[in-house]
Short mmCIF file of N, CA and C and ligand atoms in Angstrom, two decimals:
data_model
loop_
_atom_site.label_atom_id
_atom_site.label_comp_id
_atom_site.label_asym_id
_atom_site.label_seq_id
_atom_site.Cartn_x
_atom_site.Cartn_y
_atom_site.Cartn_z
N UNK Z 1 18.99 18.74 -13.74
CA UNK Z 1 17.70 18.04 -13.38
C UNK Z 1 17.00 18.72 -12.12
N UNK Z 2 15.68 18.90 -12.32
CA UNK Z 2 14.95 19.52 -11.23
C UNK Z 2 13.62 18.91 -11.14
N UNK Z 3 12.82 19.16 -10.01
CA UNK Z 3 11.44 18.58 -9.88
C UNK Z 3 10.60 19.81 -10.30
N UNK Z 4 9.61 19.67 -11.28
CA UNK Z 4 8.73 20.72 -11.60
C UNK Z 4 7.80 21.02 -10.49
N UNK Z 5 7.36 22.29 -10.59
CA UNK Z 5 6.34 22.66 -9.58
C UNK Z 5 5.00 21.71 -9.56
N UNK Z 6 4.81 21.30 -10.84
CA UNK Z 6 3.59 20.40 -11.01
C UNK Z 6 3.80 19.14 -10.30
N UNK Z 7 5.08 18.56 -10.45
CA UNK Z 7 5.26 17.30 -9.80
C UNK Z 7 5.44 17.38 -8.28
N UNK Z 8 5.96 18.53 -7.75
CA UNK Z 8 6.02 18.85 -6.35
C UNK Z 8 4.61 18.88 -5.77
N UNK Z 9 3.78 19.53 -6.53
CA UNK Z 9 2.40 19.73 -6.03
C UNK Z 9 1.66 18.27 -6.01
N UNK Z 10 2.11 17.41 -6.85
CA UNK Z 10 1.35 16.01 -7.00
C UNK Z 10 1.96 15.27 -5.77
N UNK Z 11 3.13 15.54 -5.36
CA UNK Z 11 3.59 14.80 -4.04
C UNK Z 11 2.90 15.23 -3.03
N UNK Z 12 2.56 16.46 -2.90
CA UNK Z 12 1.89 17.14 -1.78
C UNK Z 12 0.45 16.52 -1.69
N UNK Z 13 -0.12 16.35 -2.86
CA UNK Z 13 -1.49 15.91 -2.98
C UNK Z 13 -1.40 14.43 -2.55
N UNK Z 14 -0.42 13.78 -2.98
CA UNK Z 14 -0.40 12.24 -2.70
C UNK Z 14 -0.28 11.96 -1.06
N UNK Z 15 0.41 13.01 -0.34
CA UNK Z 15 0.47 12.88 0.93
C UNK Z 15 -1.00 12.99 1.61
N UNK Z 16 -1.77 13.98 1.01
CA UNK Z 16 -3.16 13.95 1.55
C UNK Z 16 -3.98 12.68 1.37
N UNK Z 17 -3.72 12.07 0.17
CA UNK Z 17 -4.65 10.90 -0.11
C UNK Z 17 -4.04 9.67 0.47
N UNK Z 18 -2.72 9.63 0.85
CA UNK Z 18 -2.12 8.49 1.43
C UNK Z 18 -2.46 8.35 3.02
N UNK Z 19 -2.53 9.62 3.50
CA UNK Z 19 -2.89 9.75 5.06
C UNK Z 19 -4.21 10.52 5.13
N UNK Z 20 -5.26 10.23 4.40
CA UNK Z 20 -6.50 10.75 4.29
C UNK Z 20 -7.19 10.97 5.71
N UNK Z 21 -7.11 9.78 6.32
CA UNK Z 21 -7.77 9.84 7.67
C UNK Z 21 -7.20 10.77 8.82
N UNK Z 22 -5.85 11.21 8.43
CA UNK Z 22 -5.14 12.24 9.40
C UNK Z 22 -5.52 13.60 8.90
N UNK Z 23 -5.88 13.76 7.72
CA UNK Z 23 -6.21 15.05 6.91
C UNK Z 23 -7.50 15.52 7.24
N UNK Z 24 -8.43 14.46 7.13
CA UNK Z 24 -9.97 14.80 7.44
C UNK Z 24 -10.64 13.57 7.97
N UNK Z 25 -11.42 13.78 8.89
CA UNK Z 25 -12.08 12.78 9.69
C UNK Z 25 -13.37 12.22 8.88
N UNK Z 26 -13.60 12.75 7.68
CA UNK Z 26 -14.80 12.29 6.97
C UNK Z 26 -15.82 13.38 7.09
N UNK Z 27 -17.00 13.17 6.33
CA UNK Z 27 -18.06 14.23 6.28
C UNK Z 27 -19.27 13.58 6.75
N UNK Z 28 -20.27 14.27 7.33
CA UNK Z 28 -21.50 13.76 7.64
C UNK Z 28 -22.29 13.40 6.44
N UNK Z 29 -22.80 12.15 6.66
CA UNK Z 29 -23.60 11.71 5.45
C UNK Z 29 -24.79 12.41 5.35
N UNK Z 30 -25.45 12.57 3.99
CA UNK Z 30 -26.68 13.31 3.85
C UNK Z 30 -27.76 12.61 4.54
N UNK Z 31 -27.68 11.34 4.61
CA UNK Z 31 -28.69 10.65 5.43
C UNK Z 31 -28.08 10.65 6.81
N UNK Z 32 -28.79 11.25 7.83
CA UNK Z 32 -28.29 11.37 9.21
C UNK Z 32 -27.98 10.13 9.91
N UNK Z 33 -28.81 8.99 9.43
CA UNK Z 33 -28.58 7.58 10.19
C UNK Z 33 -27.32 6.93 9.77
N UNK Z 34 -26.87 7.24 8.57
CA UNK Z 34 -25.71 6.52 8.21
C UNK Z 34 -24.43 7.08 8.86
N UNK Z 35 -23.41 6.17 8.71
CA UNK Z 35 -22.07 6.55 9.23
C UNK Z 35 -21.52 7.83 8.42
N UNK Z 36 -20.48 8.43 8.79
CA UNK Z 36 -19.86 9.50 8.01
C UNK Z 36 -19.39 8.96 6.85
N UNK Z 37 -19.35 9.75 5.77
CA UNK Z 37 -18.77 9.42 4.51
C UNK Z 37 -17.22 9.60 4.53
N UNK Z 38 -16.54 8.66 4.15
CA UNK Z 38 -15.07 8.51 4.15
C UNK Z 38 -14.55 9.58 3.11
N UNK Z 39 -13.58 10.31 3.39
CA UNK Z 39 -13.04 11.40 2.54
C UNK Z 39 -11.55 10.94 2.11
N UNK Z 40 -11.24 11.37 0.83
CA UNK Z 40 -9.79 10.86 0.49
C UNK Z 40 -8.77 12.02 0.74
N UNK Z 41 -9.27 12.91 1.51
CA UNK Z 41 -8.22 13.95 2.03
C UNK Z 41 -8.19 15.21 1.14
N UNK Z 42 -8.85 15.09 -0.12
CA UNK Z 42 -8.59 16.13 -1.23
C UNK Z 42 -9.38 17.35 -0.91
N UNK Z 43 -10.35 17.20 0.11
CA UNK Z 43 -11.15 18.52 0.55
C UNK Z 43 -10.22 19.48 1.10
N UNK Z 44 -9.01 19.05 1.55
CA UNK Z 44 -8.06 20.01 2.22
C UNK Z 44 -6.95 20.56 1.12
N UNK Z 45 -7.24 20.20 -0.03
CA UNK Z 45 -6.19 20.39 -1.14
C UNK Z 45 -6.00 22.01 -1.25
N UNK Z 46 -7.06 22.76 -1.30
CA UNK Z 46 -6.77 24.32 -1.36
C UNK Z 46 -6.09 24.76 -0.16
N UNK Z 47 -6.29 24.22 0.89
CA UNK Z 47 -5.54 24.67 2.25
C UNK Z 47 -4.16 24.24 2.01
N UNK Z 48 -3.96 23.01 1.70
CA UNK Z 48 -2.56 22.32 1.69
C UNK Z 48 -1.59 23.12 0.66
N UNK Z 49 -2.12 23.47 -0.55
CA UNK Z 49 -1.30 24.19 -1.48
C UNK Z 49 -1.09 25.58 -1.22
N UNK Z 50 -1.55 26.14 -0.17
CA UNK Z 50 -1.21 27.45 0.19
C UNK Z 50 0.29 27.47 0.37
N UNK Z 51 0.96 28.44 -0.18
CA UNK Z 51 2.42 28.47 -0.17
C UNK Z 51 3.00 29.14 1.14
N UNK Z 52 3.93 28.30 1.79
CA UNK Z 52 4.51 28.80 3.00
C UNK Z 52 3.89 29.65 3.97
N UNK Z 53 4.45 30.94 4.04
CA UNK Z 53 3.93 32.05 5.03
C UNK Z 53 2.27 32.27 4.78
N UNK Z 54 1.60 31.89 3.67
CA UNK Z 54 0.29 32.19 3.52
C UNK Z 54 -0.57 31.53 4.42
N UNK Z 55 -0.16 30.41 5.06
CA UNK Z 55 -0.86 29.46 5.85
C UNK Z 55 -1.00 29.95 7.25
N UNK Z 56 -2.10 29.73 7.87
CA UNK Z 56 -2.24 29.90 9.45
C UNK Z 56 -1.52 28.81 10.10
N UNK Z 57 -1.32 28.98 11.39
CA UNK Z 57 -0.60 27.86 12.03
C UNK Z 57 -1.59 26.72 12.19
N UNK Z 58 -2.96 26.86 12.27
CA UNK Z 58 -3.88 25.91 12.30
C UNK Z 58 -3.90 24.91 11.00
N UNK Z 59 -3.68 25.80 9.87
CA UNK Z 59 -3.68 25.13 8.59
C UNK Z 59 -2.27 24.33 8.32
N UNK Z 60 -1.26 24.75 9.00
CA UNK Z 60 0.01 24.15 8.91
C UNK Z 60 0.18 22.83 9.76
N UNK Z 61 -0.77 22.89 10.85
CA UNK Z 61 -0.86 21.66 11.55
C UNK Z 61 -1.75 20.68 10.80
N UNK Z 62 -2.72 21.07 10.24
CA UNK Z 62 -3.79 20.23 9.49
C UNK Z 62 -3.34 19.51 8.23
N UNK Z 63 -2.29 20.37 7.57
CA UNK Z 63 -1.87 19.81 6.26
C UNK Z 63 -0.44 20.00 6.08
N UNK Z 64 0.12 19.14 5.16
CA UNK Z 64 1.57 19.25 4.81
C UNK Z 64 1.74 20.54 4.02
N UNK Z 65 2.98 21.09 4.08
CA UNK Z 65 3.21 22.35 3.52
C UNK Z 65 4.40 22.28 2.50
N UNK Z 66 4.31 22.77 1.21
CA UNK Z 66 5.44 22.69 0.41
C UNK Z 66 6.18 23.89 0.30
N UNK Z 67 7.61 23.70 0.35
CA UNK Z 67 8.49 24.72 0.34
C UNK Z 67 9.54 24.49 -0.71
N UNK Z 68 9.92 25.66 -1.45
CA UNK Z 68 10.98 25.56 -2.49
C UNK Z 68 12.29 25.71 -1.89
N UNK Z 69 13.37 25.80 -2.72
CA UNK Z 69 14.64 25.84 -2.09
C UNK Z 69 14.96 27.19 -1.43
N UNK Z 70 14.25 28.12 -1.64
CA UNK Z 70 14.47 29.46 -0.97
C UNK Z 70 13.91 29.54 0.48
N UNK Z 71 13.03 28.61 0.85
CA UNK Z 71 12.51 28.50 2.10
C UNK Z 71 12.83 27.22 2.93
N UNK Z 72 13.05 26.11 2.02
CA UNK Z 72 13.36 24.92 2.68
C UNK Z 72 14.86 24.55 2.72
N UNK Z 73 15.28 23.38 3.27
CA UNK Z 73 16.70 23.03 3.33
C UNK Z 73 17.15 22.11 2.28
N UNK Z 74 16.89 22.64 1.04
CA UNK Z 74 17.22 21.74 -0.18
C UNK Z 74 17.82 22.72 -1.11
N UNK Z 75 18.62 22.11 -2.02
CA UNK Z 75 19.17 23.00 -3.14
C UNK Z 75 18.20 23.17 -4.22
N UNK Z 76 18.62 24.17 -5.10
CA UNK Z 76 17.71 24.72 -6.26
C UNK Z 76 17.29 23.43 -7.01
N UNK Z 77 15.92 23.53 -7.46
CA UNK Z 77 15.35 22.40 -8.22
C UNK Z 77 14.82 21.39 -7.33
N UNK Z 78 15.06 21.40 -6.17
CA UNK Z 78 14.43 20.32 -5.25
C UNK Z 78 13.45 21.03 -4.16
N UNK Z 79 12.61 20.33 -3.50
CA UNK Z 79 11.56 20.85 -2.72
C UNK Z 79 11.45 20.11 -1.49
N UNK Z 80 10.95 20.70 -0.45
CA UNK Z 80 10.63 20.00 0.80
C UNK Z 80 9.30 20.37 1.19
N UNK Z 81 8.74 19.09 1.88
CA UNK Z 81 7.43 19.18 2.43
C UNK Z 81 7.33 18.97 3.96
N UNK Z 82 7.01 19.87 4.72
CA UNK Z 82 7.08 19.85 6.29
C UNK Z 82 5.56 19.60 6.64
N UNK Z 83 5.52 18.63 7.60
CA UNK Z 83 4.15 18.37 8.39
C UNK Z 83 4.48 17.88 9.63
N UNK Z 84 3.93 18.58 10.81
CA UNK Z 84 4.10 17.98 11.95
C UNK Z 84 2.64 18.02 12.51
N UNK Z 85 2.22 18.83 13.52
CA UNK Z 85 0.77 18.89 13.89
C UNK Z 85 0.05 17.66 13.83
N UNK Z 86 -0.90 17.44 12.99
CA UNK Z 86 -1.80 16.19 13.08
C UNK Z 86 -1.18 15.02 12.06
N UNK Z 87 0.01 15.11 11.78
CA UNK Z 87 0.58 14.08 10.87
C UNK Z 87 0.84 12.75 11.60
N UNK Z 88 0.69 11.69 10.91
CA UNK Z 88 0.93 10.36 11.64
C UNK Z 88 2.50 10.35 11.93
N UNK Z 89 2.76 9.67 13.19
CA UNK Z 89 4.28 9.46 13.30
C UNK Z 89 4.90 8.82 12.30
N UNK Z 90 6.23 9.36 12.09
CA UNK Z 90 7.01 8.79 11.16
C UNK Z 90 6.50 8.78 9.72
N UNK Z 91 5.67 9.55 9.39
CA UNK Z 91 5.07 9.59 8.03
C UNK Z 91 6.10 9.63 6.99
N UNK Z 92 7.14 10.36 7.36
CA UNK Z 92 8.31 10.56 6.14
C UNK Z 92 8.84 9.22 5.75
N UNK Z 93 8.65 8.31 6.56
CA UNK Z 93 9.45 6.86 6.28
C UNK Z 93 8.45 5.94 5.79
N UNK Z 94 7.15 6.36 5.43
CA UNK Z 94 6.09 5.34 5.02
C UNK Z 94 6.59 4.87 3.67
N UNK Z 95 6.44 3.52 3.53
CA UNK Z 95 6.81 2.87 2.27
C UNK Z 95 5.62 2.98 1.44
N UNK Z 96 4.42 2.95 2.02
CA UNK Z 96 3.20 3.34 1.18
C UNK Z 96 3.26 4.57 0.40
N UNK Z 97 3.82 5.60 1.14
CA UNK Z 97 3.83 6.89 0.42
C UNK Z 97 4.83 6.88 -0.81
N UNK Z 98 6.02 6.22 -0.40
CA UNK Z 98 7.03 6.08 -1.53
C UNK Z 98 6.50 5.47 -2.78
N UNK Z 99 5.70 4.35 -2.58
CA UNK Z 99 5.25 3.69 -3.57
C UNK Z 99 4.13 4.59 -4.27
N UNK Z 100 3.38 5.25 -3.60
CA UNK Z 100 2.29 6.11 -4.21
C UNK Z 100 2.81 7.30 -4.91
N UNK Z 101 4.00 7.88 -4.46
CA UNK Z 101 4.55 8.99 -5.13
C UNK Z 101 5.14 8.43 -6.36
N UNK Z 102 5.78 7.24 -6.32
CA UNK Z 102 6.27 6.70 -7.51
C UNK Z 102 5.25 6.63 -8.66
N UNK Z 103 4.15 6.02 -8.30
CA UNK Z 103 3.04 6.03 -9.21
C UNK Z 103 2.43 7.28 -9.70
N UNK Z 104 2.19 8.33 -8.76
CA UNK Z 104 1.44 9.55 -9.11
C UNK Z 104 2.41 10.41 -9.97
N UNK Z 105 3.71 10.35 -9.75
CA UNK Z 105 4.65 11.15 -10.49
C UNK Z 105 5.33 10.45 -11.70
N UNK Z 106 4.96 9.15 -12.13
CA UNK Z 106 5.43 8.68 -13.14
C UNK Z 106 6.89 8.27 -13.02
N UNK Z 107 7.32 8.12 -11.64
CA UNK Z 107 8.68 7.71 -11.35
C UNK Z 107 9.71 8.78 -11.74
N UNK Z 108 9.32 10.06 -11.77
CA UNK Z 108 10.16 11.24 -12.06
C UNK Z 108 10.74 11.70 -10.78
N UNK Z 109 10.10 11.32 -9.69
CA UNK Z 109 10.51 11.99 -8.40
C UNK Z 109 11.00 10.98 -7.49
N UNK Z 110 11.90 11.16 -6.54
CA UNK Z 110 11.96 10.53 -5.47
C UNK Z 110 11.92 11.25 -4.06
N UNK Z 111 11.53 10.61 -3.09
CA UNK Z 111 11.40 11.33 -1.85
C UNK Z 111 12.29 10.63 -0.81
N UNK Z 112 12.75 11.41 0.19
CA UNK Z 112 13.73 11.01 1.22
C UNK Z 112 13.56 11.80 2.42
N UNK Z 113 13.41 11.24 3.62
CA UNK Z 113 13.24 12.16 4.81
C UNK Z 113 14.42 12.94 5.10
N UNK Z 114 14.14 14.27 5.45
CA UNK Z 114 15.33 15.16 5.94
C UNK Z 114 15.40 15.08 7.38
N UNK Z 115 14.33 15.07 8.09
CA UNK Z 115 14.14 14.59 9.45
C UNK Z 115 12.76 14.00 9.62
N UNK Z 116 12.40 13.93 10.80
CA UNK Z 116 11.17 13.10 11.18
C UNK Z 116 9.85 13.83 10.67
N UNK Z 117 9.99 15.10 10.41
CA UNK Z 117 8.82 15.78 9.90
C UNK Z 117 8.98 16.61 8.67
N UNK Z 118 10.06 16.32 7.93
CA UNK Z 118 10.40 17.19 6.67
C UNK Z 118 10.81 16.05 5.74
N UNK Z 119 10.14 16.11 4.52
CA UNK Z 119 10.45 15.19 3.42
C UNK Z 119 11.14 16.09 2.28
N UNK Z 120 12.24 15.46 1.70
CA UNK Z 120 12.84 16.13 0.51
C UNK Z 120 12.45 15.50 -0.67
N UNK Z 121 12.18 16.34 -1.67
CA UNK Z 121 11.52 15.81 -3.01
C UNK Z 121 12.60 16.19 -3.98
N UNK Z 122 13.19 15.17 -4.64
CA UNK Z 122 14.24 15.19 -5.58
C UNK Z 122 13.90 14.43 -7.05
N UNK Z 123 14.62 15.03 -8.14
CA UNK Z 123 14.34 14.26 -9.32
C UNK Z 123 15.08 12.97 -9.32
N UNK Z 124 14.52 12.08 -10.07
CA UNK Z 124 15.10 10.72 -9.98
C UNK Z 124 16.20 10.69 -11.19
ZN1 ZN I 1 -12.77 15.67 3.68
#
């Protein structure tokens, strides 16, 4: 049993959409008098999915980063996702995230904190 790259990427994206306000403050409205348009965080998707060392430090702070077993502290077939920087406190313990990941991955994946800023991604 292992977690596919597609499912691992889905977990990464789910972190963006679950914590959207930490990933992106929103965008200026086309109508200057209106409030900013709320963003679901996916404007940072291209940045977030850059693999490991391809990311700058600023990008690592701004978005969670996916690592496979060769880079993270997990065994083969599992993944880890690290996010410190702009991340909400204790995001790895979020019940909302657990619930959202269950939905977006069709229950194929479970997540478990490795420490306070690294999440393990495992097959169910
Ligand atoms: Zn945005």
